[in-house]
mmCIF file of C-alpha atoms in Angstrom:
data_model
loop_
_atom_site.group_PDB
_atom_site.id
_atom_site.type_symbol
_atom_site.label_atom_id
_atom_site.label_comp_id
_atom_site.label_asym_id
_atom_site.label_seq_id
_atom_site.Cartn_x
_atom_site.Cartn_y
_atom_site.Cartn_z
ATOM 1 C CA MET A 1 -26.488 77.347 -37.129
ATOM 2 C CA LYS A 2 -23.935 78.709 -34.690
ATOM 3 C CA THR A 3 -21.233 76.220 -33.665
ATOM 4 C CA LEU A 4 -20.604 76.258 -29.936
ATOM 5 C CA ALA A 5 -17.025 76.585 -28.781
ATOM 6 C CA LYS A 6 -15.582 73.746 -26.751
ATOM 7 C CA LEU A 7 -16.545 73.952 -23.091
ATOM 8 C CA PRO A 8 -13.432 74.346 -20.888
ATOM 9 C CA VAL A 9 -13.007 71.902 -18.006
ATOM 10 C CA THR A 10 -10.735 72.324 -15.000
ATOM 11 C CA ILE A 11 -9.782 69.154 -13.110
ATOM 12 C CA VAL A 12 -8.699 69.709 -9.500
ATOM 13 C CA THR A 13 -6.712 66.846 -8.023
ATOM 14 C CA GLY A 14 -4.593 66.421 -4.920
ATOM 15 C CA PHE A 15 -4.148 64.131 -1.986
ATOM 16 C CA LEU A 16 -6.473 63.748 0.977
ATOM 17 C CA GLY A 17 -6.924 67.004 2.850
ATOM 18 C CA SER A 18 -4.785 69.090 0.515
ATOM 19 C CA GLY A 19 -7.535 71.699 0.202
ATOM 20 C CA LYS A 20 -9.305 70.822 -3.066
ATOM 21 C CA THR A 21 -12.818 71.553 -1.805
ATOM 22 C CA THR A 22 -11.640 74.827 -0.241
ATOM 23 C CA LEU A 23 -10.108 75.833 -3.583
ATOM 24 C CA LEU A 24 -13.336 75.024 -5.427
ATOM 25 C CA ARG A 25 -15.361 77.041 -2.932
ATOM 26 C CA HIS A 26 -13.025 79.973 -3.512
ATOM 27 C CA MET A 27 -13.443 79.611 -7.282
ATOM 28 C CA LEU A 28 -17.237 79.512 -7.010
ATOM 29 C CA ASP A 29 -17.374 82.436 -4.590
ATOM 30 C CA ASN A 30 -15.377 84.491 -7.091
ATOM 31 C CA ALA A 31 -17.035 83.269 -10.285
ATOM 32 C CA GLN A 32 -17.902 86.856 -11.340
ATOM 33 C CA GLY A 33 -21.011 85.793 -13.188
ATOM 34 C CA ARG A 34 -19.523 82.758 -14.893
ATOM 35 C CA ARG A 35 -21.944 79.855 -15.206
ATOM 36 C CA ILE A 36 -20.058 76.934 -13.670
ATOM 37 C CA ALA A 37 -21.082 73.303 -13.281
ATOM 38 C CA VAL A 38 -19.317 71.199 -10.650
ATOM 39 C CA ILE A 39 -18.688 67.457 -10.584
ATOM 40 C CA VAL A 40 -17.704 66.147 -7.153
ATOM 41 C CA ASN A 41 -16.193 62.677 -6.882
ATOM 42 C CA GLU A 42 -16.931 61.829 -3.268
ATOM 43 C CA PHE A 43 -14.997 59.061 -1.510
ATOM 44 C CA GLY A 44 -17.467 58.151 1.204
ATOM 45 C CA GLU A 45 -21.149 57.458 1.438
ATOM 46 C CA LEU A 46 -22.384 60.714 2.896
ATOM 47 C CA GLY A 47 -21.800 63.147 0.045
ATOM 48 C CA ILE A 48 -20.178 65.652 2.381
ATOM 49 C CA ASP A 49 -18.035 67.452 -0.210
ATOM 50 C CA GLY A 50 -21.109 67.856 -2.390
ATOM 51 C CA GLU A 51 -23.025 69.397 0.499
ATOM 52 C CA ILE A 52 -20.178 71.807 1.219
ATOM 53 C CA LEU A 53 -20.075 72.961 -2.393
ATOM 54 C CA LYS A 54 -23.842 73.331 -2.632
ATOM 55 C CA GLN A 55 -23.539 76.139 -0.067
ATOM 56 C CA CYS A 56 -21.680 78.154 -2.744
ATOM 57 C CA SER A 57 -24.872 78.932 -4.628
ATOM 58 C CA ILE A 58 -23.837 82.552 -5.328
ATOM 59 C CA GLY A 59 -27.367 83.873 -5.113
ATOM 60 C CA CYS A 60 -29.016 80.862 -6.783
ATOM 61 C CA THR A 61 -32.120 79.224 -5.422
ATOM 62 C CA GLU A 62 -31.658 75.873 -3.693
ATOM 63 C CA GLU A 63 -33.060 74.090 -6.758
ATOM 64 C CA GLU A 64 -30.609 75.857 -9.064
ATOM 65 C CA ALA A 65 -27.712 75.125 -6.721
ATOM 66 C CA ASN A 66 -28.599 71.425 -6.648
ATOM 67 C CA GLY A 67 -28.640 71.442 -10.430
ATOM 68 C CA ARG A 68 -25.096 72.788 -10.546
ATOM 69 C CA VAL A 69 -23.458 69.999 -8.551
ATOM 70 C CA TYR A 70 -23.238 66.543 -10.092
ATOM 71 C CA GLU A 71 -22.082 64.106 -7.457
ATOM 72 C CA LEU A 72 -20.615 60.790 -8.561
ATOM 73 C CA ALA A 73 -21.134 57.851 -6.230
ATOM 74 C CA ASN A 74 -18.599 56.219 -3.933
ATOM 75 C CA GLY A 75 -15.253 55.353 -5.500
ATOM 76 C CA CYS A 76 -12.445 56.984 -7.403
ATOM 77 C CA LEU A 77 -12.890 58.439 -10.870
ATOM 78 C CA CYS A 78 -10.365 56.085 -12.432
ATOM 79 C CA CYS A 79 -12.614 53.182 -11.389
ATOM 80 C CA THR A 80 -16.013 54.705 -12.183
ATOM 81 C CA VAL A 81 -15.088 56.833 -15.176
ATOM 82 C CA GLN A 82 -16.912 54.676 -17.750
ATOM 83 C CA GLU A 83 -19.908 53.787 -15.607
ATOM 84 C CA GLU A 84 -20.787 57.192 -14.181
ATOM 85 C CA PHE A 85 -18.636 59.957 -15.590
ATOM 86 C CA PHE A 86 -19.774 59.557 -19.184
ATOM 87 C CA PRO A 87 -23.543 60.047 -18.603
ATOM 88 C CA VAL A 88 -22.886 63.065 -16.388
ATOM 89 C CA MET A 89 -20.668 64.648 -19.027
ATOM 90 C CA ARG A 90 -23.187 63.823 -21.752
ATOM 91 C CA GLU A 91 -25.842 65.734 -19.796
ATOM 92 C CA LEU A 92 -23.517 68.717 -19.372
ATOM 93 C CA VAL A 93 -22.554 68.626 -23.048
ATOM 94 C CA ALA A 94 -26.238 68.823 -23.936
ATOM 95 C CA ARG A 95 -26.468 71.984 -21.803
ATOM 96 C CA ARG A 96 -23.152 73.527 -22.812
ATOM 97 C CA GLY A 97 -24.858 76.569 -24.295
ATOM 98 C CA ASP A 98 -25.913 77.424 -20.718
ATOM 99 C CA LEU A 99 -22.456 76.907 -19.216
ATOM 100 C CA ASP A 100 -19.152 78.749 -19.214
ATOM 101 C CA HIS A 101 -16.999 76.238 -17.378
ATOM 102 C CA ILE A 102 -16.950 72.833 -15.690
ATOM 103 C CA LEU A 103 -15.003 72.106 -12.497
ATOM 104 C CA ILE A 104 -14.235 68.514 -11.507
ATOM 105 C CA GLU A 105 -12.949 67.699 -8.021
ATOM 106 C CA THR A 106 -11.419 64.234 -7.958
ATOM 107 C CA SER A 107 -11.281 62.050 -4.890
ATOM 108 C CA GLY A 108 -7.995 62.322 -3.012
ATOM 109 C CA LEU A 109 -7.456 58.704 -3.982
ATOM 110 C CA ALA A 110 -8.108 59.108 -7.709
ATOM 111 C CA LEU A 111 -5.574 58.929 -10.495
ATOM 112 C CA PRO A 112 -5.966 61.973 -12.774
ATOM 113 C CA LYS A 113 -4.512 60.500 -15.967
ATOM 114 C CA PRO A 114 -7.415 58.125 -16.837
ATOM 115 C CA LEU A 115 -9.868 60.950 -16.240
ATOM 116 C CA VAL A 116 -8.015 63.270 -18.622
ATOM 117 C CA GLN A 117 -7.835 60.448 -21.181
ATOM 118 C CA ALA A 118 -11.635 60.178 -21.035
ATOM 119 C CA PHE A 119 -11.739 63.574 -22.772
ATOM 120 C CA GLN A 120 -10.316 61.836 -25.851
ATOM 121 C CA TRP A 121 -13.620 59.994 -26.346
ATOM 122 C CA PRO A 122 -15.233 61.358 -29.527
ATOM 123 C CA GLU A 123 -18.523 62.424 -27.926
ATOM 124 C CA ILE A 124 -16.723 64.432 -25.221
ATOM 125 C CA ARG A 125 -13.741 65.583 -27.284
ATOM 126 C CA SER A 126 -15.958 67.325 -29.826
ATOM 127 C CA ALA A 127 -17.630 69.406 -27.101
ATOM 128 C CA CYS A 128 -15.111 69.837 -24.248
ATOM 129 C CA THR A 129 -11.446 70.433 -23.640
ATOM 130 C CA VAL A 130 -9.390 70.158 -20.459
ATOM 131 C CA ASP A 131 -8.425 73.757 -19.754
ATOM 132 C CA ALA A 132 -6.020 72.574 -17.049
ATOM 133 C CA VAL A 133 -5.296 69.911 -14.464
ATOM 134 C CA ILE A 134 -4.608 71.675 -11.165
ATOM 135 C CA THR A 135 -2.824 69.645 -8.503
ATOM 136 C CA VAL A 136 -3.210 70.941 -4.950
ATOM 137 C CA VAL A 137 -0.329 70.038 -2.634
ATOM 138 C CA ASP A 138 -0.551 69.906 1.164
ATOM 139 C CA SER A 139 2.724 71.751 1.776
ATOM 140 C CA PRO A 140 3.100 70.926 5.515
ATOM 141 C CA ALA A 141 2.519 67.224 4.793
ATOM 142 C CA VAL A 142 5.106 67.151 2.008
ATOM 143 C CA ALA A 143 7.538 69.035 4.245
ATOM 144 C CA ALA A 144 7.027 66.301 6.852
ATOM 145 C CA GLY A 145 7.595 63.615 4.220
ATOM 146 C CA THR A 146 4.107 62.122 4.549
ATOM 147 C CA PHE A 147 2.396 63.609 1.417
ATOM 148 C CA ALA A 148 -0.896 63.387 3.322
ATOM 149 C CA ALA A 149 -0.878 64.759 6.866
ATOM 150 C CA PHE A 150 -1.389 61.772 9.139
ATOM 151 C CA PRO A 151 0.270 60.824 12.453
ATOM 152 C CA ASP A 152 2.828 58.279 11.183
ATOM 153 C CA ARG A 153 5.636 60.684 10.461
ATOM 154 C CA VAL A 154 8.187 60.271 7.719
ATOM 155 C CA ASP A 155 10.053 56.988 7.601
ATOM 156 C CA ALA A 156 13.754 57.558 8.333
ATOM 157 C CA GLN A 157 14.743 55.012 5.707
ATOM 158 C CA ARG A 158 12.895 56.931 3.020
ATOM 159 C CA LYS A 159 14.878 60.058 3.920
ATOM 160 C CA LEU A 160 18.174 58.209 3.795
ATOM 161 C CA ASP A 161 17.507 56.357 0.539
ATOM 162 C CA PRO A 162 15.610 58.234 -2.198
ATOM 163 C CA ASN A 163 15.317 54.963 -4.114
ATOM 164 C CA LEU A 164 12.751 53.819 -1.575
ATOM 165 C CA ASP A 165 10.300 56.587 -2.473
ATOM 166 C CA HIS A 166 8.303 54.553 -4.954
ATOM 167 C CA GLU A 167 7.906 51.649 -2.570
ATOM 168 C CA SER A 168 5.188 53.772 -0.960
ATOM 169 C CA PRO A 169 1.740 53.796 -2.628
ATOM 170 C CA LEU A 170 1.244 57.279 -1.162
ATOM 171 C CA HIS A 171 4.294 58.595 -2.936
ATOM 172 C CA GLU A 172 3.379 56.922 -6.214
ATOM 173 C CA LEU A 173 -0.061 58.516 -6.119
ATOM 174 C CA PHE A 174 1.424 61.884 -5.175
ATOM 175 C CA ALA A 175 3.901 61.655 -8.063
ATOM 176 C CA ASP A 176 1.184 60.666 -10.551
ATOM 177 C CA GLN A 177 -0.978 63.618 -9.531
ATOM 178 C CA LEU A 178 1.981 65.911 -10.193
ATOM 179 C CA THR A 179 2.855 64.229 -13.494
ATOM 180 C CA SER A 180 -0.601 65.062 -14.866
ATOM 181 C CA ALA A 181 -0.570 68.680 -13.666
ATOM 182 C CA ASP A 182 -0.655 71.833 -15.771
ATOM 183 C CA LEU A 183 -0.553 74.006 -12.639
ATOM 184 C CA VAL A 184 0.553 73.093 -9.099
ATOM 185 C CA ILE A 185 -0.625 74.956 -6.011
ATOM 186 C CA LEU A 186 1.527 74.653 -2.899
ATOM 187 C CA ASN A 187 -1.373 75.116 -0.488
ATOM 188 C CA LYS A 188 -1.177 75.972 3.241
ATOM 189 C CA ALA A 189 2.062 77.831 2.512
ATOM 190 C CA ASP A 190 1.425 79.993 5.564
ATOM 191 C CA LEU A 191 1.667 76.970 7.881
ATOM 192 C CA ILE A 192 5.360 76.199 7.299
ATOM 193 C CA SER A 193 8.603 78.156 7.356
ATOM 194 C CA PRO A 194 10.014 79.778 4.200
ATOM 195 C CA GLU A 195 12.881 77.277 4.316
ATOM 196 C CA ASP A 196 10.534 74.285 4.410
ATOM 197 C CA LEU A 197 8.402 75.797 1.656
ATOM 198 C CA ALA A 198 11.466 76.183 -0.562
ATOM 199 C CA ARG A 199 12.324 72.537 0.083
ATOM 200 C CA VAL A 200 8.791 71.474 -0.829
ATOM 201 C CA ARG A 201 9.005 73.471 -4.050
ATOM 202 C CA LEU A 202 12.225 71.669 -5.005
ATOM 203 C CA GLU A 203 10.771 68.251 -4.186
ATOM 204 C CA VAL A 204 7.648 68.954 -6.231
ATOM 205 C CA ALA A 205 9.677 70.281 -9.168
ATOM 206 C CA GLU A 206 11.481 66.929 -9.439
ATOM 207 C CA GLU A 207 8.206 65.279 -10.473
ATOM 208 C CA LEU A 208 7.053 67.960 -12.929
ATOM 209 C CA PRO A 209 7.517 68.634 -16.634
ATOM 210 C CA PRO A 210 9.579 71.842 -17.001
ATOM 211 C CA ALA A 211 6.713 73.946 -18.370
ATOM 212 C CA VAL A 212 4.410 73.417 -15.381
ATOM 213 C CA LYS A 213 4.065 76.467 -13.139
ATOM 214 C CA VAL A 214 4.165 76.165 -9.339
ATOM 215 C CA ILE A 215 2.461 78.797 -7.192
ATOM 216 C CA GLU A 216 1.933 79.210 -3.458
ATOM 217 C CA ALA A 217 -1.368 79.769 -1.673
ATOM 218 C CA SER A 218 -3.035 79.874 1.717
ATOM 219 C CA SER A 219 -6.520 78.345 2.070
ATOM 220 C CA GLY A 220 -6.744 78.040 -1.708
ATOM 221 C CA ARG A 221 -6.905 81.800 -2.232
ATOM 222 C CA VAL A 222 -5.690 82.224 -5.815
ATOM 223 C CA PRO A 223 -7.105 84.754 -8.325
ATOM 224 C CA LEU A 224 -9.579 83.042 -10.616
ATOM 225 C CA ASP A 225 -7.805 84.372 -13.718
ATOM 226 C CA VAL A 226 -4.757 82.359 -12.647
ATOM 227 C CA LEU A 227 -6.801 79.166 -12.333
ATOM 228 C CA ILE A 228 -8.924 79.181 -15.483
ATOM 229 C CA GLY A 229 -8.302 80.178 -19.076
ATOM 230 C CA LEU A 230 -4.992 78.287 -19.246
ATOM 231 C CA GLY A 231 -5.995 76.582 -22.498
ATOM 232 C CA ALA A 232 -3.723 73.619 -21.818
ATOM 233 C CA GLY A 233 -5.701 71.117 -23.905
ATOM 234 C CA SER A 234 -4.428 68.436 -21.525
ATOM 235 C CA GLU A 235 -6.195 65.607 -23.332
ATOM 236 C CA GLU A 236 -3.957 66.225 -26.345
ATOM 237 C CA HIS A 237 -0.694 65.390 -24.572
ATOM 238 C CA ILE A 238 -1.650 63.331 -21.485
ATOM 239 C CA ASP A 239 -0.605 60.051 -23.153
ATOM 240 C CA SER A 240 3.004 61.221 -23.307
ATOM 241 C CA ARG A 241 3.158 61.748 -19.540
ATOM 242 C CA HIS A 242 4.412 58.608 -17.818
ATOM 243 C CA SER A 243 2.777 57.562 -14.565
ATOM 244 C CA HIS A 244 3.480 54.725 -12.158
ATOM 245 C CA HIS A 245 -0.006 53.297 -12.651
ATOM 246 C CA ASP A 246 -0.188 53.193 -16.452
ATOM 247 C CA HIS A 247 -0.126 49.390 -16.537
ATOM 248 C CA HIS A 248 -3.021 49.135 -14.088
ATOM 249 C CA HIS A 249 -5.464 50.110 -16.795
ATOM 250 C CA GLU A 250 -4.391 47.470 -19.291
ATOM 251 C CA GLY A 251 -6.504 44.536 -18.150
ATOM 252 C CA GLU A 252 -5.646 44.596 -14.449
ATOM 253 C CA ASP A 253 -8.411 44.950 -11.895
ATOM 254 C CA ASP A 254 -6.345 45.847 -8.865
ATOM 255 C CA HIS A 255 -5.529 49.408 -7.843
ATOM 256 C CA ASP A 256 -2.987 50.414 -5.208
ATOM 257 C CA HIS A 257 -5.537 52.698 -3.610
ATOM 258 C CA ASP A 258 -7.930 49.782 -3.031
ATOM 259 C CA ALA A 259 -6.076 49.510 0.275
ATOM 260 C CA PHE A 260 -7.834 52.679 1.443
ATOM 261 C CA ASP A 261 -11.038 52.357 3.439
ATOM 262 C CA SER A 262 -13.831 54.883 3.814
ATOM 263 C CA ILE A 263 -15.873 54.399 6.987
ATOM 264 C CA SER A 264 -19.210 56.161 7.487
ATOM 265 C CA ILE A 265 -20.471 56.683 11.039
ATOM 266 C CA GLU A 266 -23.748 58.219 12.157
ATOM 267 C CA LEU A 267 -24.171 59.351 15.760
ATOM 268 C CA PRO A 268 -26.664 61.397 17.772
ATOM 269 C CA GLN A 269 -25.872 64.882 19.044
ATOM 270 C CA ALA A 270 -22.450 65.157 20.669
ATOM 271 C CA ASP A 271 -20.555 67.603 22.856
ATOM 272 C CA GLU A 272 -18.141 69.519 20.628
ATOM 273 C CA SER A 273 -15.000 69.194 22.746
ATOM 274 C CA LEU A 274 -15.644 65.532 23.563
ATOM 275 C CA LEU A 275 -16.158 64.746 19.886
ATOM 276 C CA LEU A 276 -12.975 66.481 18.729
ATOM 277 C CA ASP A 277 -10.949 64.844 21.525
ATOM 278 C CA ALA A 278 -12.359 61.444 20.609
ATOM 279 C CA LEU A 279 -11.614 61.942 16.906
ATOM 280 C CA THR A 280 -8.048 63.022 17.701
ATOM 281 C CA GLN A 281 -7.557 59.833 19.705
ATOM 282 C CA LEU A 282 -8.874 57.723 16.833
ATOM 283 C CA VAL A 283 -6.522 59.430 14.391
ATOM 284 C CA VAL A 284 -3.508 58.783 16.631
ATOM 285 C CA GLN A 285 -4.413 55.165 17.397
ATOM 286 C CA HIS A 286 -5.495 54.044 13.927
ATOM 287 C CA GLY A 287 -3.512 56.258 11.527
ATOM 288 C CA ILE A 288 -6.638 57.833 10.047
ATOM 289 C CA LEU A 289 -5.757 60.118 7.134
ATOM 290 C CA ARG A 290 -8.880 62.220 6.851
ATOM 291 C CA VAL A 291 -11.992 63.054 8.872
ATOM 292 C CA LYS A 292 -14.870 65.066 7.490
ATOM 293 C CA GLY A 293 -18.507 65.486 8.306
ATOM 294 C CA PHE A 294 -21.194 67.375 10.158
ATOM 295 C CA ALA A 295 -21.944 67.341 13.881
ATOM 296 C CA ALA A 296 -25.082 68.135 15.815
ATOM 297 C CA ILE A 297 -24.143 70.000 18.986
ATOM 298 C CA PRO A 298 -26.698 70.094 21.842
ATOM 299 C CA ASN A 299 -28.506 73.441 22.177
ATOM 300 C CA LYS A 300 -26.881 74.815 18.994
ATOM 301 C CA PRO A 301 -29.262 75.757 16.159
ATOM 302 C CA MET A 302 -26.518 75.460 13.547
ATOM 303 C CA ARG A 303 -24.678 72.469 12.084
ATOM 304 C CA LEU A 304 -20.946 72.125 12.857
ATOM 305 C CA LEU A 305 -18.788 71.360 9.815
ATOM 306 C CA ILE A 306 -15.677 69.353 10.728
ATOM 307 C CA GLN A 307 -12.707 68.688 8.435
ATOM 308 C CA GLY A 308 -9.610 66.988 9.782
ATOM 309 C CA VAL A 309 -6.254 66.123 8.235
ATOM 310 C CA GLY A 310 -4.261 63.991 10.616
ATOM 311 C CA THR A 311 -4.592 65.560 14.050
ATOM 312 C CA ARG A 312 -5.299 69.027 12.632
ATOM 313 C CA PHE A 313 -9.008 69.881 12.675
ATOM 314 C CA ASP A 314 -10.865 72.827 11.170
ATOM 315 C CA LYS A 315 -14.431 73.502 12.273
ATOM 316 C CA HIS A 316 -17.139 76.117 11.925
ATOM 317 C CA PHE A 317 -20.919 76.359 12.066
ATOM 318 C CA ASP A 318 -21.934 76.375 8.413
ATOM 319 C CA ARG A 319 -25.735 76.685 8.399
ATOM 320 C CA GLN A 320 -28.980 76.358 10.354
ATOM 321 C CA TRP A 321 -30.491 72.910 10.712
ATOM 322 C CA GLY A 322 -33.578 72.478 8.548
ATOM 323 C CA ILE A 323 -36.973 72.355 10.228
ATOM 324 C CA ASP A 324 -37.559 68.726 9.219
ATOM 325 C CA GLU A 325 -33.886 67.735 9.178
ATOM 326 C CA ALA A 326 -32.708 65.037 11.580
ATOM 327 C CA ARG A 327 -30.095 66.509 13.916
ATOM 328 C CA ASN A 328 -27.548 63.727 13.703
ATOM 329 C CA THR A 329 -23.763 63.668 13.580
ATOM 330 C CA ARG A 330 -22.472 62.197 10.298
ATOM 331 C CA LEU A 331 -18.788 61.492 9.754
ATOM 332 C CA VAL A 332 -16.530 59.871 7.165
ATOM 333 C CA LEU A 333 -13.146 58.452 8.255
ATOM 334 C CA ILE A 334 -10.607 57.614 5.547
ATOM 335 C CA GLY A 335 -7.500 55.516 6.082
ATOM 336 C CA GLN A 336 -5.929 52.136 5.499
ATOM 337 C CA GLU A 337 -7.113 48.832 6.990
ATOM 338 C CA LEU A 338 -9.768 50.485 9.134
ATOM 339 C CA ASP A 339 -12.114 48.384 11.280
ATOM 340 C CA ALA A 340 -15.504 50.093 11.016
ATOM 341 C CA THR A 341 -17.066 48.238 13.943
ATOM 342 C CA LEU A 342 -14.143 48.972 16.249
ATOM 343 C CA LEU A 343 -13.925 52.649 15.271
ATOM 344 C CA GLU A 344 -17.629 53.267 15.813
ATOM 345 C CA ALA A 345 -17.563 51.425 19.150
ATOM 346 C CA GLN A 346 -14.583 53.464 20.354
ATOM 347 C CA LEU A 347 -16.198 56.709 19.269
ATOM 348 C CA ARG A 348 -19.515 55.869 20.937
ATOM 349 C CA ALA A 349 -17.731 54.829 24.147
ATOM 350 C CA ALA A 350 -15.761 58.082 24.247
ATOM 351 C CA LEU A 351 -18.978 60.051 23.759
ATOM 352 C CA SER A 352 -21.005 57.700 25.988
ATOM 353 C CA VAL A 353 -23.742 57.344 23.361
#
């Protein structure tokens, strides 16, 4: 009986809004016939990242596309890894003769190290190997000192005293994502000056093992041959990489990123400009890190995809509304200490709905 080779797995990590989903879409659009399964770890109740990726069916039927995306429920992979990740991987292992590669997109709030360590479990280790951990960096946000692009700009004290860096949960998470990396992508490189990009590269390099390569990209456009086939075998050496959160998985229940909230809001159809203005105001007033979702625009037959990082919003009409599909606006807001009732009330008042 033929022994199947280990199935390579690429883990894509990075902070909120760094461009992970965009990178995965690029990888799927350029799969060149490779049979790829995708696991999306969605932080939010609406499964928006999963829906975005399901559009990358590369000629598959809708049923086949749905079968290619395994969407884990709300929460970060480091918290749900035993409860949900294992059965999903077991199903993929059973089908590994039909697959060439697995892509895993972690939540922007997830710690990559526990996920990589899960590939040491005997049932997974015998069938899969971590080809690489790819960390996607939001270059403009790092240049601004915020790591994730949100309105509260860099704290002057942090600039003056490097010893204060690790007082920030955001910086600890950013550093841990880099510590686990086998490849780092400085994304959105076209949105900052060459001088700022060089500074970002130096700052990132301080957190990296010497052998880790750092490349630049715009909108996640990197040749697929650069992203897969690295053969890093990350599970073999992940234990030797120190992270700030190692002790959190030795009997402690608390996680720094528990301070993050994910608020789901459903609204009726909304005027496009009013909605974007209202969301911008919410971001400024409440320090919202990330906005993503779909909007129903009056008299438009297509659904508007909205993705916001801080006050920067990208939008485009992604597909026709289904015949029996409810034309509602569905949004996820991610931030710290968010008041769901207040945010929804403010948004409805601004839209007068």
